[in-house]
Coordinates of C-alpha atoms and ligand atoms in Angstrom, one line a residue:
M1 CA 13.7 12.6 -15.7
R2 CA 11.8 14.1 -18.9
V3 CA 8.8 15.7 -16.3
S4 CA 8.6 19.2 -16.3
T5 CA 10.7 20.3 -13.0
E6 CA 9.2 23.8 -14.4
W7 CA 5.8 22.9 -13.5
Y8 CA 7.2 21.0 -10.1
E9 CA 9.4 24.2 -8.7
Q10 CA 6.0 26.4 -9.7
A11 CA 3.9 24.6 -8.0
A12 CA 5.8 24.3 -5.1
I13 CA 6.0 27.6 -4.5
T14 CA 2.2 27.5 -3.9
Y15 CA 1.7 24.9 -1.9
E16 CA 3.6 26.2 0.6
Q17 CA 2.3 29.5 0.0
R18 CA -1.7 27.9 0.7
G19 CA -0.3 26.1 3.6
Y20 CA -0.5 22.7 1.7
W21 CA 3.1 21.8 2.7
E22 CA 3.9 22.8 6.6
P23 CA 7.5 23.4 7.2
L24 CA 7.7 20.3 9.7
T25 CA 9.1 16.9 9.1
L26 CA 7.4 14.3 10.2
G27 CA 10.1 14.0 13.4
Q28 CA 8.7 17.1 14.6
Q29 CA 5.0 16.6 13.6
L30 CA 5.2 13.8 16.5
R31 CA 7.0 16.3 19.0
K32 CA 4.3 18.7 18.3
W33 CA 1.4 16.0 18.8
A34 CA 3.5 14.7 21.9
E35 CA 3.2 18.0 23.8
Q36 CA -0.2 18.6 22.5
Y37 CA -1.9 14.7 23.9
Q38 CA 1.0 13.8 26.4
N39 CA -0.4 10.8 28.6
K40 CA -3.0 9.9 25.9
E41 CA -3.0 6.5 24.7
A42 CA -1.8 6.1 21.0
L43 CA -1.1 3.4 20.7
V44 CA -1.8 -0.2 21.6
E45 CA -0.8 -3.5 20.6
D46 CA -1.5 -6.8 22.7
E47 CA -0.8 -6.2 26.4
E48 CA 1.5 -2.7 25.3
R49 CA 0.3 1.4 25.7
L50 CA 2.1 3.9 24.7
T51 CA 0.8 7.2 25.7
Y52 CA 1.9 10.4 22.9
S53 CA 4.9 11.4 25.5
E54 CA 6.2 7.9 25.7
L55 CA 6.3 7.5 21.9
D56 CA 8.3 10.6 21.7
S57 CA 10.9 9.9 24.3
K58 CA 11.2 6.5 22.8
V59 CA 11.5 7.4 19.1
D60 CA 14.4 9.6 20.6
A61 CA 16.0 7.0 22.2
L62 CA 15.9 5.0 18.8
A63 CA 16.9 7.6 17.1
S64 CA 19.9 8.3 18.8
G65 CA 21.0 4.3 19.0
F66 CA 20.6 4.1 15.3
Y67 CA 22.8 7.4 15.0
H68 CA 25.1 6.0 16.9
M69 CA 25.3 2.7 15.4
G70 CA 26.4 4.7 11.9
I71 CA 22.8 5.3 10.0
Q72 CA 22.8 8.9 8.7
K73 CA 20.8 11.8 7.1
G74 CA 20.3 10.3 3.3
D75 CA 20.4 6.6 3.9
N76 CA 17.7 4.1 3.0
V77 CA 16.7 1.7 5.2
A78 CA 14.9 -1.5 4.6
V79 CA 12.0 -2.0 6.4
Q80 CA 9.6 -5.1 6.9
L81 CA 7.8 -5.6 9.9
P82 CA 4.4 -6.3 10.7
N83 CA 1.9 -4.3 12.6
R84 CA 3.4 -4.2 15.8
I85 CA 4.6 -0.9 17.8
S86 CA 8.1 -1.6 16.6
F87 CA 7.2 -0.4 12.9
V88 CA 5.8 3.1 14.2
L89 CA 9.0 3.5 16.5
T90 CA 11.7 2.3 13.7
C91 CA 9.9 4.6 11.4
F92 CA 10.0 7.8 13.5
A93 CA 13.0 7.4 14.5
L94 CA 14.4 7.0 10.8
F95 CA 12.6 9.8 10.1
R96 CA 14.1 12.1 12.5
I97 CA 17.2 11.1 11.6
G98 CA 16.6 11.9 8.2
A99 CA 16.9 8.0 7.2
V100 CA 14.5 7.0 5.0
P101 CA 12.4 3.5 5.5
I102 CA 11.5 1.4 2.7
L103 CA 9.0 -0.1 3.2
V104 CA 8.6 -4.1 2.4
L105 CA 5.8 -5.9 3.3
P106 CA 5.7 -9.0 5.4
A107 CA 4.3 -10.8 2.5
H108 CA 7.7 -9.6 0.3
R109 CA 10.4 -12.8 -0.2
E110 CA 13.9 -12.9 -1.4
A111 CA 12.9 -12.0 -5.2
E112 CA 11.4 -9.0 -4.6
L113 CA 14.1 -8.1 -1.6
D114 CA 16.6 -8.8 -4.4
G115 CA 15.1 -6.0 -7.0
I116 CA 14.9 -3.6 -4.1
F117 CA 17.9 -4.1 -2.4
A118 CA 20.3 -3.4 -6.0
L119 CA 17.8 -0.3 -6.5
A120 CA 18.1 1.5 -3.5
K121 CA 21.2 0.3 -1.6
P122 CA 20.1 0.1 1.7
V123 CA 22.5 0.5 4.8
A124 CA 20.3 -1.4 7.0
Y125 CA 17.7 -3.9 7.3
I126 CA 14.9 -4.3 9.9
L127 CA 12.9 -7.5 9.8
P128 CA 11.4 -10.0 12.3
T129 CA 12.4 -12.9 13.3
T130 CA 9.6 -15.0 12.3
F131 CA 6.2 -14.0 11.2
L132 CA 2.9 -16.1 10.5
G133 CA 5.4 -19.1 10.1
F134 CA 8.1 -18.1 8.2
D135 CA 11.5 -17.5 9.0
Y136 CA 13.1 -14.1 8.1
T137 CA 16.8 -14.9 9.2
K138 CA 17.5 -17.2 6.8
M139 CA 16.1 -14.6 3.8
A140 CA 18.5 -12.0 5.7
E141 CA 21.3 -14.3 5.2
H142 CA 21.1 -14.6 1.7
L143 CA 20.8 -10.9 1.3
V144 CA 23.2 -9.6 3.4
K145 CA 25.4 -11.8 1.7
K146 CA 24.1 -10.4 -2.1
H147 CA 24.4 -7.0 -1.0
A148 CA 27.5 -5.4 0.6
S149 CA 25.7 -2.0 0.6
V150 CA 23.9 -3.6 3.7
K151 CA 25.8 -2.5 7.1
F152 CA 23.4 -3.3 9.7
V153 CA 20.7 -5.8 10.4
M154 CA 18.5 -5.3 13.2
T155 CA 15.5 -8.3 14.3
D156 CA 12.2 -7.7 15.7
G157 CA 13.2 -10.2 19.0
D158 CA 16.6 -11.9 19.4
S159 CA 18.2 -13.9 16.2
S160 CA 21.3 -14.7 15.4
I161 CA 22.0 -12.6 12.3
G162 CA 22.0 -8.9 14.1
K163 CA 20.7 -6.7 17.1
N164 CA 17.7 -6.8 18.6
L165 CA 15.7 -4.1 17.8
A166 CA 14.4 -3.5 21.1
E167 CA 18.0 -3.2 22.6
I168 CA 19.1 -0.2 20.3
S169 CA 18.7 2.8 22.4
G170 CA 20.8 5.8 23.3
P171 CA 20.7 9.3 25.0
P172 CA 18.4 12.2 23.6
I173 CA 20.4 14.1 20.9
E174 CA 20.0 17.2 18.8
L175 CA 20.2 15.6 15.1
E176 CA 20.0 18.3 12.4
A177 CA 16.7 17.6 11.0
P178 CA 16.0 17.2 7.8
S179 CA 14.4 19.5 5.3
Y180 CA 10.4 19.1 5.0
K181 CA 10.7 18.8 1.7
D182 CA 12.9 15.5 1.6
T183 CA 12.3 11.9 1.0
A184 CA 10.8 11.1 3.9
L185 CA 9.7 7.1 3.0
L186 CA 9.8 5.0 0.2
L187 CA 6.6 3.3 -0.6
L188 CA 6.1 0.0 -3.4
S189 CA 4.2 0.4 -6.4
G190 CA 2.6 -2.9 -7.6
G191 CA 5.9 -3.8 -8.8
T192 CA 6.3 -3.9 -13.4
T193 CA 8.7 -6.2 -15.0
G194 CA 11.1 -7.8 -12.3
I195 CA 12.2 -3.9 -11.1
P196 CA 10.6 -2.9 -8.3
K197 CA 9.2 1.1 -8.1
L198 CA 9.7 3.1 -5.3
I199 CA 7.5 6.1 -4.9
P200 CA 9.3 8.8 -2.6
R201 CA 7.3 10.7 -0.6
T202 CA 8.4 14.0 1.3
H203 CA 7.6 15.0 5.2
A204 CA 5.3 17.7 3.7
D205 CA 3.5 16.0 1.3
Y206 CA 3.0 13.0 3.3
V207 CA 1.7 14.7 6.8
Y208 CA -0.2 17.0 3.9
N209 CA -2.1 13.3 3.2
A210 CA -2.6 12.2 6.7
K211 CA -4.6 15.7 7.8
A212 CA -6.8 15.7 4.5
T213 CA -7.9 12.2 4.8
A214 CA -8.2 12.7 8.7
A215 CA -10.4 15.5 7.8
R216 CA -12.3 14.4 5.6
C217 CA -13.1 11.2 8.1
Q218 CA -13.9 13.4 10.6
L219 CA -11.1 11.5 12.8
T220 CA -10.8 13.5 16.2
E221 CA -9.0 12.8 19.2
R222 CA -11.9 10.4 20.5
S223 CA -11.5 8.3 17.4
V224 CA -9.8 5.1 17.8
Y225 CA -8.7 3.2 14.4
L226 CA -7.8 -0.1 13.9
A227 CA -4.6 -0.9 11.9
V228 CA -5.8 -4.2 10.4
L229 CA -4.4 -4.5 6.5
P230 CA -0.8 -4.8 6.2
I231 CA 0.6 -0.6 7.7
A232 CA 3.6 -0.9 5.0
H233 CA 0.4 0.3 2.7
N234 CA -0.6 3.7 2.4
F235 CA -4.0 2.9 3.1
P236 CA -3.5 2.0 6.7
L237 CA -0.6 3.9 7.2
C238 CA -1.6 7.4 5.9
C239 CA -5.1 7.4 4.5
P240 CA -5.9 8.3 7.5
G241 CA -4.5 5.1 9.3
I242 CA -1.5 5.7 11.9
L243 CA -0.7 9.0 10.7
G244 CA -4.0 10.7 10.3
T245 CA -4.7 8.9 13.8
L246 CA -1.6 10.6 15.4
S247 CA -2.6 14.0 13.9
V248 CA -5.4 14.1 16.2
G249 CA -4.5 12.9 19.1
G250 CA -6.2 9.7 18.4
K251 CA -5.6 6.0 19.5
I252 CA -3.7 3.4 17.1
V253 CA -5.3 -0.3 18.0
L254 CA -2.2 -2.5 15.8
C255 CA -4.5 -6.1 14.6
K256 CA -1.4 -8.1 13.2
T257 CA -3.7 -10.3 11.4
T258 CA -6.7 -9.7 9.1
S259 CA -8.4 -12.6 10.6
C260 CA -12.0 -11.5 12.2
D261 CA -10.8 -13.8 15.8
E262 CA -8.3 -11.3 15.9
A263 CA -10.0 -8.3 15.0
F264 CA -13.7 -8.5 16.4
P265 CA -12.5 -8.7 20.2
L266 CA -10.4 -6.2 19.7
I267 CA -12.9 -4.1 17.8
E268 CA -15.1 -4.6 21.2
K269 CA -12.3 -4.3 23.7
E270 CA -11.1 -0.9 22.5
R271 CA -14.2 0.8 21.7
V272 CA -12.5 1.1 17.7
T273 CA -14.0 3.7 15.7
I274 CA -13.2 3.5 12.7
T275 CA -10.9 0.8 10.4
G276 CA -10.1 0.6 7.1
L277 CA -10.5 -2.9 4.8
V278 CA -9.6 -4.1 0.9
P279 CA -13.3 -5.7 -0.1
S280 CA -12.3 -9.4 0.0
I281 CA -11.7 -8.6 4.1
V282 CA -14.8 -6.6 4.5
Q283 CA -16.9 -9.9 2.4
V284 CA -15.3 -12.5 4.8
W285 CA -16.0 -10.1 7.7
Q286 CA -19.6 -9.9 6.4
E287 CA -19.9 -13.4 6.4
V288 CA -18.6 -14.4 9.7
L289 CA -21.6 -11.7 11.1
E290 CA -24.1 -13.3 9.5
W291 CA -23.6 -16.1 12.2
D292 CA -21.0 -14.0 14.9
T293 CA -24.0 -12.9 16.7
S294 CA -22.0 -12.5 20.3
S295 CA -19.1 -9.8 18.9
D296 CA -20.1 -6.5 19.5
L297 CA -19.1 -4.1 16.7
S298 CA -20.9 -1.3 17.6
S299 CA -18.4 1.2 18.6
L300 CA -18.0 1.1 14.9
E301 CA -19.1 4.4 13.3
V302 CA -16.9 4.8 10.1
L303 CA -15.7 1.7 7.7
Q304 CA -13.5 3.0 5.4
V305 CA -13.2 0.0 2.1
G306 CA -11.1 0.8 -0.8
G307 CA -8.0 -1.1 -2.7
S308 CA -10.1 -2.5 -5.5
M309 CA -13.5 -2.6 -6.7
L310 CA -16.0 -2.8 -4.2
D311 CA -19.3 -4.3 -5.4
D312 CA -22.7 -2.4 -5.1
N313 CA -24.3 -4.9 -3.8
L314 CA -21.8 -6.0 -0.6
A315 CA -21.9 -1.8 -0.5
S316 CA -25.4 -1.8 -0.3
R317 CA -25.5 -4.8 2.1
I318 CA -23.1 -3.2 4.5
T319 CA -25.3 -0.1 4.6
R320 CA -28.1 -1.9 5.8
E321 CA -26.4 -4.4 8.0
W322 CA -23.7 -2.5 9.9
K323 CA -24.2 0.1 12.1
C324 CA -21.9 2.3 11.4
K325 CA -21.0 4.9 7.8
L326 CA -19.8 3.1 5.0
Q327 CA -16.9 5.5 2.9
Q328 CA -15.4 4.0 -0.6
V329 CA -12.1 5.0 -0.7
F330 CA -9.9 5.4 -4.5
G331 CA -6.2 5.3 -3.3
M332 CA -2.9 5.3 -4.7
A333 CA 0.7 5.2 -3.3
E334 CA 1.8 7.8 -5.6
G335 CA -0.7 10.1 -4.0
L336 CA -4.0 10.9 -5.1
I337 CA -7.1 10.0 -2.5
C338 CA -10.5 10.0 -3.6
C339 CA -13.5 9.0 -1.0
T340 CA -16.8 9.5 -0.4
S341 CA -18.0 12.3 2.5
L342 CA -19.6 10.6 5.5
D343 CA -22.5 12.7 5.0
D344 CA -22.8 11.6 1.1
P345 CA -26.2 10.0 0.2
E346 CA -26.8 6.2 0.4
S347 CA -26.7 6.1 -3.7
I348 CA -23.6 8.3 -3.8
I349 CA -21.6 6.2 -1.0
T350 CA -22.5 2.7 -3.0
S351 CA -22.2 3.7 -6.1
C352 CA -19.3 6.2 -6.2
Q353 CA -15.2 6.5 -5.4
G354 CA -16.1 10.1 -4.2
R355 CA -14.2 13.2 -4.5
P356 CA -10.7 14.0 -3.9
I357 CA -9.4 15.1 -0.6
S358 CA -7.7 18.2 -1.9
E359 CA -9.3 20.9 -3.9
A360 CA -6.0 21.5 -5.2
D361 CA -5.8 18.2 -6.6
E362 CA -5.8 18.2 -10.7
V363 CA -8.0 15.5 -11.6
R364 CA -8.0 14.8 -15.9
I365 CA -10.3 12.4 -17.4
V366 CA -8.1 11.7 -20.9
D367 CA -8.2 9.8 -23.4
E368 CA -5.3 7.5 -25.8
H369 CA -3.8 10.9 -27.4
G370 CA -3.9 12.7 -23.9
N371 CA -7.1 14.8 -24.7
D372 CA -10.0 15.7 -22.0
V373 CA -12.9 13.2 -22.8
A374 CA -16.7 14.6 -23.0
P375 CA -18.0 15.4 -19.2
G376 CA -18.8 12.2 -17.9
E377 CA -17.2 10.0 -20.1
Y378 CA -15.2 7.0 -19.0
G379 CA -11.2 7.6 -20.3
E380 CA -7.7 7.3 -18.0
L381 CA -7.2 9.1 -15.0
I382 CA -4.1 11.0 -14.7
V383 CA -3.4 13.6 -11.8
R384 CA -0.9 16.0 -10.3
G385 CA -1.0 17.7 -6.8
P386 CA 0.0 18.6 -3.7
Y387 CA 0.7 15.0 -2.2
T388 CA 1.2 13.4 -5.7
I389 CA 4.3 12.1 -7.0
H390 CA 6.1 14.2 -9.8
G391 CA 8.4 10.8 -10.2
Y392 CA 9.8 7.1 -9.1
Y393 CA 12.7 6.5 -7.3
R394 CA 15.7 6.4 -9.7
A395 CA 13.4 5.3 -12.9
E396 CA 14.3 7.6 -15.4
E397 CA 12.4 5.7 -18.3
Q398 CA 9.4 4.2 -16.3
N399 CA 9.2 8.4 -15.4
R400 CA 9.0 9.0 -18.7
E401 CA 6.2 6.3 -19.2
S402 CA 4.2 7.0 -16.3
F403 CA 4.2 10.7 -16.2
T404 CA 3.1 13.5 -18.8
P405 CA 5.7 15.9 -20.0
D406 CA 3.6 18.5 -17.6
G407 CA 3.8 16.2 -14.4
F408 CA 0.7 14.6 -14.5
Y409 CA 0.4 10.7 -13.0
R410 CA -1.3 8.4 -15.5
S411 CA -2.7 6.6 -13.3
G412 CA -3.7 3.6 -15.7
D413 CA -7.3 3.7 -14.2
K414 CA -10.3 3.9 -16.0
A415 CA -12.8 6.3 -14.7
R416 CA -15.6 9.0 -15.0
I417 CA -16.4 12.2 -13.4
T418 CA -19.9 12.1 -12.5
T419 CA -22.2 15.6 -13.0
E420 CA -22.4 15.6 -9.0
G421 CA -18.4 15.6 -9.1
N422 CA -17.9 12.1 -8.0
I423 CA -14.7 9.7 -9.4
Q424 CA -16.6 6.5 -10.6
I425 CA -14.1 3.9 -11.4
G426 CA -14.9 1.6 -14.5
G427 CA -12.0 -1.0 -15.0
R428 CA -8.3 -0.5 -15.6
I429 CA -6.0 0.3 -18.8
K430 CA -2.8 -0.6 -17.3
E431 CA -2.1 -4.5 -17.2
Q432 CA -2.3 -5.5 -13.5
I433 CA -4.5 -8.2 -11.6
N434 CA -6.1 -6.5 -8.2
R435 CA -5.7 -9.7 -6.1
A436 CA -7.3 -8.9 -2.8
G437 CA -6.2 -5.3 -3.0
E438 CA -2.5 -6.8 -3.8
K439 CA -1.2 -5.7 -7.2
I440 CA 0.1 -7.7 -9.5
M441 CA 2.2 -7.2 -12.9
P442 CA 1.5 -10.3 -15.3
A443 CA 4.7 -9.4 -16.6
E444 CA 6.6 -10.2 -13.7
V445 CA 4.8 -13.1 -12.9
E446 CA 5.4 -14.6 -16.5
S447 CA 8.7 -14.3 -16.4
Y448 CA 9.0 -16.5 -13.4
L449 CA 6.9 -18.9 -15.0
R450 CA 9.4 -19.0 -18.2
M451 CA 12.2 -19.6 -16.0
H452 CA 11.1 -23.1 -15.5
P453 CA 12.4 -25.8 -17.3
A454 CA 9.6 -27.2 -18.8
V455 CA 7.5 -24.5 -19.5
K456 CA 8.3 -22.5 -23.4
D457 CA 6.4 -19.7 -22.6
A458 CA 3.6 -18.2 -20.3
A459 CA 0.9 -15.9 -19.9
L460 CA -1.0 -14.7 -17.3
I461 CA -4.4 -13.2 -17.4
T462 CA -6.8 -12.2 -15.3
L463 CA -9.8 -14.3 -13.7
P464 CA -13.1 -13.2 -11.6
D465 CA -12.6 -14.9 -8.3
P466 CA -16.3 -14.4 -5.6
V467 CA -13.7 -13.7 -2.4
L468 CA -10.4 -12.2 -4.3
G469 CA -12.1 -9.8 -6.6
E470 CA -9.7 -11.0 -9.1
K471 CA -7.5 -13.8 -9.4
S472 CA -4.4 -15.1 -11.9
C473 CA -4.6 -18.0 -14.1
A474 CA -1.1 -18.7 -16.3
F475 CA -1.4 -20.3 -19.3
L476 CA 1.1 -22.7 -20.1
I477 CA 3.2 -23.9 -23.4
T478 CA 4.9 -26.9 -22.1
D479 CA 5.6 -30.5 -23.2
D480 CA 4.7 -31.7 -19.8
E481 CA 1.9 -32.2 -19.4
T482 CA 1.9 -33.2 -16.0
I483 CA 2.7 -30.1 -14.5
S484 CA 0.3 -28.8 -11.7
L485 CA -0.2 -26.0 -9.6
A486 CA 1.6 -27.6 -7.2
V487 CA 5.0 -27.9 -9.1
I488 CA 4.5 -24.4 -10.1
H489 CA 3.8 -23.1 -6.2
A490 CA 7.2 -25.2 -5.5
F491 CA 9.0 -23.4 -7.7
F492 CA 7.9 -19.8 -7.1
Q493 CA 9.0 -20.7 -3.3
E494 CA 12.1 -21.9 -4.2
K495 CA 12.4 -18.7 -6.3
G496 CA 11.4 -16.7 -3.5
V497 CA 8.6 -15.3 -4.9
A498 CA 5.8 -14.0 -2.5
R499 CA 2.8 -16.2 -2.2
Y500 CA 0.3 -13.8 -3.2
K501 CA 2.2 -13.7 -6.9
M502 CA 2.1 -17.1 -7.6
P503 CA -0.6 -18.5 -9.6
D504 CA -4.8 -19.4 -8.4
Q505 CA -4.9 -21.5 -11.3
I506 CA -2.8 -22.9 -14.9
E507 CA -3.7 -24.0 -18.0
L508 CA -2.2 -25.8 -20.7
I509 CA -2.1 -24.6 -24.1
D510 CA -0.2 -25.4 -27.6
Y511 CA -0.1 -21.9 -29.1
W512 CA -1.2 -18.4 -28.6
P513 CA -4.0 -17.2 -30.3
L514 CA -2.7 -13.8 -31.5
T515 CA -4.5 -10.3 -32.2
S516 CA -4.0 -8.8 -35.1
V517 CA -1.0 -7.1 -34.8
G518 CA 0.6 -10.4 -33.4
K519 CA 0.4 -10.1 -29.3
V520 CA -0.7 -13.1 -27.4
N521 CA -4.4 -12.7 -27.7
K522 CA -5.2 -12.7 -23.2
A523 CA -9.0 -11.4 -24.2
K524 CA -9.5 -14.9 -26.0
L525 CA -7.4 -16.8 -23.3
K526 CA -10.0 -15.4 -20.7
E527 CA -12.9 -16.6 -22.8
L528 CA -11.5 -20.2 -23.2
A529 CA -10.7 -20.1 -18.8
L530 CA -13.8 -19.2 -18.3
A531 CA -15.7 -21.5 -21.1
P532 CA -17.3 -24.8 -19.4
K533 CA -14.7 -27.5 -19.9
S534 CA -15.7 -30.8 -21.6
E535 CA -15.6 -33.8 -20.4
T536 CA -13.0 -35.7 -22.7
Ligands
J2J601 C1 -10.7 0.3 -7.4 N1 -9.7 0.2 -7.9 C2 -9.1 0.5 -7.0 C3 -10.7 1.2 -5.6 C4 -7.6 1.3 -5.7 C5 -6.5 4.0 0.1 C6 -6.9 2.9 -0.6 C7 -6.2 2.3 -1.4 C8 -5.1 2.9 -2.1 C9 -4.1 1.2 -3.4 C10 -4.3 3.3 -1.5 C11 -9.7 1.6 -5.5 N2 -11.5 0.9 -6.7 N3 -11.6 1.7 -4.5 O1 -3.1 3.1 -1.9 O2 -3.9 5.2 -0.3 C12 -6.3 0.4 -7.7 C13 -6.4 1.1 -8.5 C14 -5.6 2.2 -8.0 C15 -4.2 1.2 -7.1 C16 -3.8 1.6 -6.5 C17 -4.9 4.0 -0.5 N4 -8.6 1.8 -4.4 N5 -7.5 0.9 -6.2 O3 -4.8 0.2 -3.2 O4 -1.0 1.8 -4.8 O5 -6.0 0.6 -9.5 O6 -2.8 1.8 -3.3 O7 -4.5 3.0 -9.5 O8 -1.8 -0.5 -3.5 O9 -4.9 0.3 -6.9 O10 -2.7 0.7 -5.6 P1 -2.2 1.0 -4.6

């Protein structure tokens, strides 16, 4: 990596000296929390409840089971589990061994996993049997045949392809802990041109992230966090999410889907005080609440909204109609988290994405030459700090593009800093589609589209959508005038691509409109897609 290691080595000393990085691993932190909060409830999933002490001892037993099976310090393990207690147990058991979970979303399919396995060579794959109607075991069979690195397959429930996770345990053993500066987990980034980007977060930086966001949300021992978004995402996992809640002795309630039918009764029953959502889900919940007068969400004190642009009007409606505080969150799995404070005035909460959670975050807004723009102007947000990565995992080439030589991560986001010091996001510089908070790289989808025998060339663009925020539209050059969206979806399914990456709309075109430098003119394509269709 060309990114300066000199800066990082120097900064690391400062981060330790100032106490941003505590000398404890996530596994050791859990032990501390368990000693402190003992019989307090930590996790709730349906009828199952675990106290802090129970969580800690179950993690020990599972870590011992993994260890005796042959999983070792430094091994990568693909973990693809939904919002269940088994997810939390698995991650902490791996943290204790010093093995590294790669957090794969339940929505990911064979195409995504194939790329991740080729890059990270996991020794084990831990997956559900079925979830939301999809049989993961068939997919696992293919993957294991292709990837010799995978020696162990474990399923959350009985299956014919691997051991049941619930049956893995062993007597507590003394494990040699990894260093708190080691990589604790690999998060997935929004996707690239087919090759996944993995984000290595260390024990110390992740704990700091969790604690600093918990402080900004004023989380306490009496907080009850509802995990609604898939917890393999950084937002519900650590901002403050699962880890932030555990760090203060709060209770976590796990919700398997984003549906109101599941979430509302849980909020009511468990007296949930805080949850984090993406704008598209808030909008659906808001619409349901307009006619649903029987659900009691009065326990909610904080609603965090982040992951994509929150419309000012929706933000104002939330502050008026929900009897809780709104917190805007602008974050990224690569690190930097900005959020509004609970006592910010309403005008700021509805229009800004707040301030960085750490005084050590170095945020700059730069022009295309990397120079700082004038105060208050828009430019690209770049950042370095105590919990922002300084390189992707095994990605030298990508790192040269994504980081400045002095270690700043180029977010690709267009932002400004207001006179009050708040971040305001004004769009994107990077080519990406933000579909209900899930990030899609057009180049990746275009490469699948071009694999279809009837497609000569393809270009994917972003269109606005009232519910999703943004949706994808594929322009295709093809001889087959009958090609339909259903045909394209079936093809993507056959290729094993996650559902959210499938185009929402297709348009046929004879030749590309080009820019002055000869590139496909996507702005023109967007105009064409949005133009009223003639009746002929
Ligand atoms: C506009 N765009 C936003 C916002 C993220 C907390 C919250 C979100 C994420 C996340 C996260 C946005 N308004 N409020 O990890 O811990 C877009 C930006 C950003 C990208 C990062 C967290 N909040 N975004 O969304 O890694 O483009 O993390 O660079 O998935 O989402 O995506 P991701």
